[in-house]
Amino acid sequence: HDPHALLAASDLGVLATLKSDGRPQLSPVQPHYDRGAGVVRVSSRAGLAKTANLRRDARAALEVTSPDGRAWATAEGTVTITGPGDDPRGPEVEALVDHYRAAAGEHPDWEEYRQVMVEDRRVLITLAVEHVYGEHIG
C-alpha cells in the first residue's frame, strides 16, 4: 500500500485546520495532489473557517480514504494561501486556473470561470507536504 498513490487518486478528502481554541476544524474538500511538486492544492473561499484558521495557523492535515474504506492516507504540512484576487487576469486567479487545469482539464468557458473566481473571492490553498502516512486494512 502506497499512501502517496492513494492521495494522488483521491478527489475527495477532509482537511483539518486548527481553531483559535486549538480544537480541530474538519472540512470536506476536493484535493489535487501534485506528487512531483510535493504539494496538495485545494480551491476554497476567503472568509470560510478553514481559510481564516489557516491564515492564523498554517499547519494542516488532509485525510483521504479509498472508495471501499479499507485504506487511508494522511498528508501533513504547512499551507500557503494565494488570493483572493480582484483581477480576472491577475496572478491569484491564474493560480486557480492552473489548479483547475491540473485537477480537471479544460474548462468550457475560461472567461466565465475567471469572473466567478473573483466574485466568489476564491483562494488557492497549497499544502506543502512534509509527512505522509497511511494504512491498508487487509
Short mmCIF file of N, CA and C in Angstrom, two decimals:
data_model
loop_
_atom_site.label_atom_id
_atom_site.label_comp_id
_atom_site.label_asym_id
_atom_site.label_seq_id
_atom_site.Cartn_x
_atom_site.Cartn_y
_atom_site.Cartn_z
N HIS A 1 0.85 -1.19 0.00
CA HIS A 1 0.00 0.00 0.00
C HIS A 1 0.88 1.24 0.00
N ASP A 2 0.66 2.10 -0.97
CA ASP A 2 1.41 3.35 -1.08
C ASP A 2 0.47 4.51 -0.77
N PRO A 3 0.62 5.15 0.38
CA PRO A 3 -0.28 6.25 0.71
C PRO A 3 -0.18 7.41 -0.29
N HIS A 4 0.99 7.59 -0.92
CA HIS A 4 1.12 8.63 -1.94
C HIS A 4 0.21 8.35 -3.13
N ALA A 5 0.11 7.09 -3.53
CA ALA A 5 -0.75 6.72 -4.65
C ALA A 5 -2.22 6.97 -4.31
N LEU A 6 -2.62 6.67 -3.09
CA LEU A 6 -4.00 6.93 -2.67
C LEU A 6 -4.28 8.43 -2.66
N LEU A 7 -3.33 9.22 -2.18
CA LEU A 7 -3.50 10.67 -2.21
C LEU A 7 -3.69 11.16 -3.64
N ALA A 8 -2.88 10.65 -4.55
CA ALA A 8 -2.95 11.08 -5.95
C ALA A 8 -4.25 10.66 -6.61
N ALA A 9 -4.82 9.54 -6.18
CA ALA A 9 -6.04 9.02 -6.82
C ALA A 9 -7.32 9.61 -6.23
N SER A 10 -7.22 10.32 -5.11
CA SER A 10 -8.41 10.77 -4.39
C SER A 10 -8.83 12.16 -4.82
N ASP A 11 -10.13 12.32 -5.06
CA ASP A 11 -10.65 13.65 -5.38
C ASP A 11 -11.62 14.15 -4.31
N LEU A 12 -11.64 13.48 -3.16
CA LEU A 12 -12.44 13.91 -2.03
C LEU A 12 -11.66 13.59 -0.76
N GLY A 13 -11.61 14.54 0.14
CA GLY A 13 -10.88 14.33 1.38
C GLY A 13 -11.40 15.25 2.46
N VAL A 14 -10.76 15.17 3.62
CA VAL A 14 -11.12 16.01 4.76
C VAL A 14 -9.87 16.79 5.17
N LEU A 15 -9.99 18.11 5.16
CA LEU A 15 -8.90 18.99 5.56
C LEU A 15 -9.10 19.38 7.01
N ALA A 16 -8.06 19.15 7.83
CA ALA A 16 -8.10 19.52 9.24
C ALA A 16 -7.26 20.78 9.43
N THR A 17 -7.89 21.80 10.02
CA THR A 17 -7.20 23.02 10.40
C THR A 17 -7.42 23.22 11.89
N LEU A 18 -6.76 24.22 12.46
CA LEU A 18 -6.85 24.45 13.91
C LEU A 18 -7.63 25.71 14.21
N LYS A 19 -8.67 25.56 15.03
CA LYS A 19 -9.43 26.71 15.50
C LYS A 19 -8.59 27.52 16.48
N SER A 20 -9.05 28.73 16.79
CA SER A 20 -8.29 29.59 17.71
C SER A 20 -8.16 28.97 19.09
N ASP A 21 -9.11 28.09 19.48
CA ASP A 21 -9.00 27.45 20.80
C ASP A 21 -8.20 26.15 20.74
N GLY A 22 -7.63 25.83 19.56
CA GLY A 22 -6.78 24.65 19.44
C GLY A 22 -7.50 23.39 18.98
N ARG A 23 -8.83 23.42 18.99
CA ARG A 23 -9.56 22.24 18.53
C ARG A 23 -9.48 22.13 17.02
N PRO A 24 -9.55 20.90 16.48
CA PRO A 24 -9.52 20.75 15.03
C PRO A 24 -10.85 21.17 14.40
N GLN A 25 -10.75 21.71 13.20
CA GLN A 25 -11.94 22.00 12.40
C GLN A 25 -11.79 21.20 11.12
N LEU A 26 -12.78 20.39 10.78
CA LEU A 26 -12.71 19.48 9.64
C LEU A 26 -13.61 20.00 8.52
N SER A 27 -13.06 20.00 7.30
CA SER A 27 -13.80 20.49 6.14
C SER A 27 -13.66 19.50 5.00
N PRO A 28 -14.78 19.07 4.39
CA PRO A 28 -14.67 18.25 3.18
C PRO A 28 -14.14 19.11 2.04
N VAL A 29 -13.18 18.57 1.28
CA VAL A 29 -12.55 19.31 0.19
C VAL A 29 -12.32 18.37 -1.00
N GLN A 30 -12.04 18.99 -2.14
CA GLN A 30 -11.65 18.25 -3.34
C GLN A 30 -10.18 18.55 -3.61
N PRO A 31 -9.29 17.72 -3.08
CA PRO A 31 -7.85 17.99 -3.19
C PRO A 31 -7.28 17.51 -4.52
N HIS A 32 -6.16 18.11 -4.89
CA HIS A 32 -5.37 17.61 -6.02
C HIS A 32 -3.93 17.52 -5.55
N TYR A 33 -3.38 16.29 -5.56
CA TYR A 33 -2.02 16.04 -5.08
C TYR A 33 -1.07 16.07 -6.26
N ASP A 34 -0.12 16.97 -6.21
CA ASP A 34 0.96 17.04 -7.19
C ASP A 34 2.18 16.42 -6.53
N ARG A 35 2.33 15.11 -6.74
CA ARG A 35 3.39 14.38 -6.04
C ARG A 35 4.77 14.91 -6.42
N GLY A 36 4.96 15.25 -7.69
CA GLY A 36 6.25 15.76 -8.14
C GLY A 36 6.65 17.04 -7.42
N ALA A 37 5.67 17.91 -7.21
CA ALA A 37 5.94 19.18 -6.53
C ALA A 37 5.85 19.05 -5.01
N GLY A 38 5.30 17.92 -4.54
CA GLY A 38 5.18 17.71 -3.10
C GLY A 38 4.14 18.59 -2.44
N VAL A 39 3.06 18.89 -3.19
CA VAL A 39 2.01 19.75 -2.64
C VAL A 39 0.63 19.18 -2.94
N VAL A 40 -0.30 19.53 -2.06
CA VAL A 40 -1.72 19.29 -2.29
C VAL A 40 -2.36 20.66 -2.44
N ARG A 41 -3.19 20.82 -3.48
CA ARG A 41 -3.87 22.10 -3.69
C ARG A 41 -5.37 21.91 -3.56
N VAL A 42 -6.01 22.93 -2.97
CA VAL A 42 -7.45 22.94 -2.76
C VAL A 42 -7.96 24.34 -3.06
N SER A 43 -9.03 24.43 -3.83
CA SER A 43 -9.69 25.71 -4.06
C SER A 43 -10.69 25.94 -2.92
N SER A 44 -10.70 27.16 -2.39
CA SER A 44 -11.61 27.49 -1.30
C SER A 44 -12.05 28.94 -1.46
N ARG A 45 -12.69 29.48 -0.44
CA ARG A 45 -13.13 30.88 -0.48
C ARG A 45 -12.58 31.64 0.72
N ALA A 46 -12.28 32.91 0.48
CA ALA A 46 -11.87 33.78 1.58
C ALA A 46 -13.04 33.88 2.56
N GLY A 47 -12.73 33.96 3.83
CA GLY A 47 -13.78 34.14 4.83
C GLY A 47 -14.34 32.86 5.41
N LEU A 48 -14.08 31.72 4.79
CA LEU A 48 -14.54 30.47 5.39
C LEU A 48 -13.67 30.12 6.59
N ALA A 49 -14.20 29.28 7.47
CA ALA A 49 -13.48 28.93 8.69
C ALA A 49 -12.10 28.36 8.38
N LYS A 50 -12.02 27.43 7.43
CA LYS A 50 -10.72 26.81 7.17
C LYS A 50 -9.70 27.84 6.69
N THR A 51 -10.14 28.80 5.87
CA THR A 51 -9.23 29.82 5.36
C THR A 51 -8.78 30.74 6.50
N ALA A 52 -9.72 31.17 7.33
CA ALA A 52 -9.38 32.01 8.47
C ALA A 52 -8.44 31.28 9.43
N ASN A 53 -8.73 30.01 9.69
CA ASN A 53 -7.87 29.21 10.57
C ASN A 53 -6.45 29.15 10.01
N LEU A 54 -6.33 28.90 8.71
CA LEU A 54 -5.01 28.74 8.10
C LEU A 54 -4.24 30.05 8.04
N ARG A 55 -4.93 31.17 7.94
CA ARG A 55 -4.23 32.46 7.96
C ARG A 55 -3.64 32.72 9.36
N ARG A 56 -4.27 32.16 10.39
CA ARG A 56 -3.79 32.33 11.77
C ARG A 56 -2.73 31.29 12.11
N ASP A 57 -2.92 30.05 11.65
CA ASP A 57 -2.00 28.95 11.96
C ASP A 57 -1.96 28.07 10.70
N ALA A 58 -0.82 28.06 10.03
CA ALA A 58 -0.71 27.44 8.71
C ALA A 58 -0.57 25.92 8.74
N ARG A 59 -0.58 25.32 9.92
CA ARG A 59 -0.46 23.86 10.00
C ARG A 59 -1.80 23.20 9.62
N ALA A 60 -1.70 22.12 8.83
CA ALA A 60 -2.91 21.43 8.39
C ALA A 60 -2.60 19.97 8.09
N ALA A 61 -3.67 19.18 7.99
CA ALA A 61 -3.56 17.79 7.57
C ALA A 61 -4.74 17.48 6.66
N LEU A 62 -4.48 16.64 5.66
CA LEU A 62 -5.52 16.19 4.74
C LEU A 62 -5.60 14.68 4.82
N GLU A 63 -6.81 14.17 5.02
CA GLU A 63 -7.03 12.72 5.06
C GLU A 63 -7.90 12.33 3.89
N VAL A 64 -7.50 11.23 3.22
CA VAL A 64 -8.31 10.66 2.14
C VAL A 64 -8.52 9.17 2.45
N THR A 65 -9.61 8.64 1.93
CA THR A 65 -9.96 7.24 2.16
C THR A 65 -10.27 6.58 0.83
N SER A 66 -9.91 5.34 0.68
CA SER A 66 -10.22 4.61 -0.55
C SER A 66 -11.73 4.43 -0.66
N PRO A 67 -12.25 4.24 -1.88
CA PRO A 67 -13.70 4.08 -2.05
C PRO A 67 -14.30 2.95 -1.21
N ASP A 68 -13.53 1.87 -0.98
CA ASP A 68 -14.07 0.76 -0.18
C ASP A 68 -13.84 0.95 1.32
N GLY A 69 -13.19 2.05 1.70
CA GLY A 69 -12.97 2.34 3.10
C GLY A 69 -11.88 1.51 3.75
N ARG A 70 -11.15 0.73 2.98
CA ARG A 70 -10.16 -0.18 3.55
C ARG A 70 -8.74 0.38 3.55
N ALA A 71 -8.56 1.57 3.01
CA ALA A 71 -7.24 2.21 3.03
C ALA A 71 -7.44 3.70 3.25
N TRP A 72 -6.45 4.30 3.90
CA TRP A 72 -6.49 5.74 4.13
C TRP A 72 -5.08 6.28 4.06
N ALA A 73 -4.99 7.57 3.79
CA ALA A 73 -3.70 8.25 3.77
C ALA A 73 -3.88 9.66 4.32
N THR A 74 -2.87 10.13 5.02
CA THR A 74 -2.88 11.48 5.57
C THR A 74 -1.61 12.20 5.14
N ALA A 75 -1.79 13.44 4.70
CA ALA A 75 -0.67 14.31 4.37
C ALA A 75 -0.70 15.47 5.36
N GLU A 76 0.44 15.71 6.01
CA GLU A 76 0.57 16.82 6.95
C GLU A 76 1.56 17.83 6.40
N GLY A 77 1.32 19.09 6.74
CA GLY A 77 2.27 20.10 6.31
C GLY A 77 1.82 21.50 6.65
N THR A 78 2.45 22.44 5.97
CA THR A 78 2.20 23.85 6.18
C THR A 78 1.61 24.44 4.91
N VAL A 79 0.65 25.34 5.09
CA VAL A 79 -0.13 25.88 3.99
C VAL A 79 0.30 27.31 3.64
N THR A 80 0.24 27.60 2.35
CA THR A 80 0.25 28.99 1.89
C THR A 80 -1.08 29.22 1.17
N ILE A 81 -1.56 30.45 1.24
CA ILE A 81 -2.83 30.82 0.61
C ILE A 81 -2.56 31.89 -0.44
N THR A 82 -3.07 31.65 -1.65
CA THR A 82 -2.94 32.61 -2.73
C THR A 82 -4.32 33.21 -3.00
N GLY A 83 -4.42 34.53 -2.95
CA GLY A 83 -5.68 35.19 -3.23
C GLY A 83 -6.37 35.64 -1.96
N PRO A 84 -7.58 36.15 -2.11
CA PRO A 84 -8.34 36.25 -3.35
C PRO A 84 -7.82 37.37 -4.25
N GLY A 85 -8.14 37.27 -5.53
CA GLY A 85 -7.74 38.28 -6.48
C GLY A 85 -8.92 39.11 -6.91
N ASP A 86 -8.67 40.35 -7.31
CA ASP A 86 -9.76 41.19 -7.80
C ASP A 86 -9.64 41.47 -9.30
N ASP A 87 -8.65 40.86 -9.95
CA ASP A 87 -8.44 41.00 -11.39
C ASP A 87 -8.56 39.61 -12.02
N PRO A 88 -9.56 39.41 -12.92
CA PRO A 88 -9.72 38.10 -13.55
C PRO A 88 -8.47 37.63 -14.31
N ARG A 89 -7.57 38.55 -14.64
CA ARG A 89 -6.33 38.21 -15.35
C ARG A 89 -5.11 38.27 -14.43
N GLY A 90 -5.34 38.49 -13.13
CA GLY A 90 -4.24 38.63 -12.19
C GLY A 90 -3.64 37.30 -11.78
N PRO A 91 -2.50 37.34 -11.10
CA PRO A 91 -1.80 36.12 -10.72
C PRO A 91 -2.57 35.22 -9.76
N GLU A 92 -3.41 35.81 -8.90
CA GLU A 92 -4.18 34.99 -7.96
C GLU A 92 -5.18 34.11 -8.71
N VAL A 93 -5.86 34.69 -9.69
CA VAL A 93 -6.83 33.94 -10.49
C VAL A 93 -6.10 32.96 -11.41
N GLU A 94 -4.94 33.38 -11.93
CA GLU A 94 -4.16 32.49 -12.80
C GLU A 94 -3.76 31.22 -12.05
N ALA A 95 -3.43 31.35 -10.75
CA ALA A 95 -3.09 30.18 -9.94
C ALA A 95 -4.28 29.23 -9.85
N LEU A 96 -5.50 29.78 -9.74
CA LEU A 96 -6.71 28.94 -9.70
C LEU A 96 -6.97 28.28 -11.06
N VAL A 97 -6.69 28.99 -12.15
CA VAL A 97 -6.82 28.40 -13.49
C VAL A 97 -5.86 27.22 -13.63
N ASP A 98 -4.60 27.43 -13.20
CA ASP A 98 -3.62 26.35 -13.28
C ASP A 98 -4.05 25.14 -12.46
N HIS A 99 -4.59 25.41 -11.27
CA HIS A 99 -5.09 24.32 -10.41
C HIS A 99 -6.22 23.57 -11.10
N TYR A 100 -7.17 24.29 -11.67
CA TYR A 100 -8.31 23.64 -12.33
C TYR A 100 -7.81 22.76 -13.47
N ARG A 101 -6.91 23.30 -14.29
CA ARG A 101 -6.38 22.52 -15.43
C ARG A 101 -5.71 21.23 -14.94
N ALA A 102 -4.91 21.33 -13.88
CA ALA A 102 -4.21 20.15 -13.36
C ALA A 102 -5.19 19.13 -12.79
N ALA A 103 -6.23 19.61 -12.13
CA ALA A 103 -7.16 18.71 -11.44
C ALA A 103 -8.26 18.18 -12.35
N ALA A 104 -8.71 19.00 -13.32
CA ALA A 104 -9.92 18.62 -14.06
C ALA A 104 -9.81 18.80 -15.57
N GLY A 105 -8.73 19.38 -16.07
CA GLY A 105 -8.62 19.59 -17.51
C GLY A 105 -9.11 20.97 -17.92
N GLU A 106 -9.60 21.05 -19.14
CA GLU A 106 -10.03 22.35 -19.67
C GLU A 106 -11.45 22.69 -19.23
N HIS A 107 -11.68 23.97 -18.98
CA HIS A 107 -13.00 24.48 -18.61
C HIS A 107 -13.71 24.93 -19.88
N PRO A 108 -15.04 24.75 -19.97
CA PRO A 108 -15.74 25.14 -21.20
C PRO A 108 -15.79 26.65 -21.43
N ASP A 109 -15.61 27.46 -20.39
CA ASP A 109 -15.67 28.92 -20.54
C ASP A 109 -14.73 29.57 -19.54
N TRP A 110 -13.47 29.79 -19.97
CA TRP A 110 -12.46 30.32 -19.05
C TRP A 110 -12.78 31.74 -18.62
N GLU A 111 -13.38 32.54 -19.49
CA GLU A 111 -13.70 33.92 -19.11
C GLU A 111 -14.71 33.92 -17.96
N GLU A 112 -15.75 33.10 -18.08
CA GLU A 112 -16.73 32.99 -17.01
C GLU A 112 -16.08 32.47 -15.73
N TYR A 113 -15.24 31.44 -15.86
CA TYR A 113 -14.55 30.87 -14.71
C TYR A 113 -13.74 31.95 -13.98
N ARG A 114 -12.97 32.73 -14.74
CA ARG A 114 -12.14 33.78 -14.14
C ARG A 114 -13.00 34.80 -13.38
N GLN A 115 -14.13 35.17 -13.97
CA GLN A 115 -15.01 36.14 -13.33
C GLN A 115 -15.60 35.58 -12.03
N VAL A 116 -16.02 34.32 -12.07
CA VAL A 116 -16.59 33.67 -10.89
C VAL A 116 -15.54 33.57 -9.77
N MET A 117 -14.28 33.31 -10.13
CA MET A 117 -13.22 33.22 -9.12
C MET A 117 -13.09 34.55 -8.37
N VAL A 118 -13.22 35.67 -9.07
CA VAL A 118 -13.16 36.99 -8.45
C VAL A 118 -14.41 37.23 -7.60
N GLU A 119 -15.58 36.96 -8.19
CA GLU A 119 -16.85 37.21 -7.49
C GLU A 119 -16.98 36.36 -6.23
N ASP A 120 -16.54 35.11 -6.29
CA ASP A 120 -16.63 34.20 -5.13
C ASP A 120 -15.51 34.42 -4.12
N ARG A 121 -14.56 35.30 -4.43
CA ARG A 121 -13.40 35.54 -3.57
C ARG A 121 -12.65 34.23 -3.30
N ARG A 122 -12.42 33.49 -4.39
CA ARG A 122 -11.73 32.20 -4.30
C ARG A 122 -10.27 32.37 -3.97
N VAL A 123 -9.76 31.41 -3.22
CA VAL A 123 -8.35 31.35 -2.87
C VAL A 123 -7.83 29.95 -3.19
N LEU A 124 -6.53 29.86 -3.37
CA LEU A 124 -5.89 28.56 -3.58
C LEU A 124 -5.08 28.23 -2.33
N ILE A 125 -5.46 27.13 -1.70
CA ILE A 125 -4.74 26.61 -0.53
C ILE A 125 -3.71 25.62 -1.05
N THR A 126 -2.43 25.85 -0.73
CA THR A 126 -1.37 24.94 -1.15
C THR A 126 -0.70 24.37 0.10
N LEU A 127 -0.87 23.08 0.29
CA LEU A 127 -0.29 22.37 1.43
C LEU A 127 1.06 21.79 1.01
N ALA A 128 2.14 22.31 1.56
CA ALA A 128 3.48 21.75 1.32
C ALA A 128 3.58 20.48 2.16
N VAL A 129 3.59 19.34 1.51
CA VAL A 129 3.52 18.05 2.21
C VAL A 129 4.86 17.75 2.88
N GLU A 130 4.83 17.65 4.20
CA GLU A 130 6.04 17.36 4.97
C GLU A 130 6.08 15.91 5.44
N HIS A 131 4.91 15.29 5.56
CA HIS A 131 4.85 13.91 6.07
C HIS A 131 3.59 13.25 5.52
N VAL A 132 3.73 12.02 5.04
CA VAL A 132 2.61 11.23 4.55
C VAL A 132 2.63 9.89 5.24
N TYR A 133 1.47 9.46 5.71
CA TYR A 133 1.36 8.14 6.31
C TYR A 133 -0.02 7.59 6.02
N GLY A 134 -0.17 6.30 6.20
CA GLY A 134 -1.46 5.68 5.95
C GLY A 134 -1.40 4.21 6.23
N GLU A 135 -2.51 3.56 5.91
CA GLU A 135 -2.62 2.14 6.20
C GLU A 135 -3.62 1.51 5.27
N HIS A 136 -3.41 0.24 4.98
CA HIS A 136 -4.40 -0.56 4.26
C HIS A 136 -4.85 -1.67 5.19
N ILE A 137 -6.16 -1.75 5.38
CA ILE A 137 -6.70 -2.77 6.28
C ILE A 137 -7.01 -3.99 5.45
N GLY A 138 -6.21 -5.01 5.61
CA GLY A 138 -6.29 -6.14 4.70
C GLY A 138 -7.10 -7.25 5.19
#
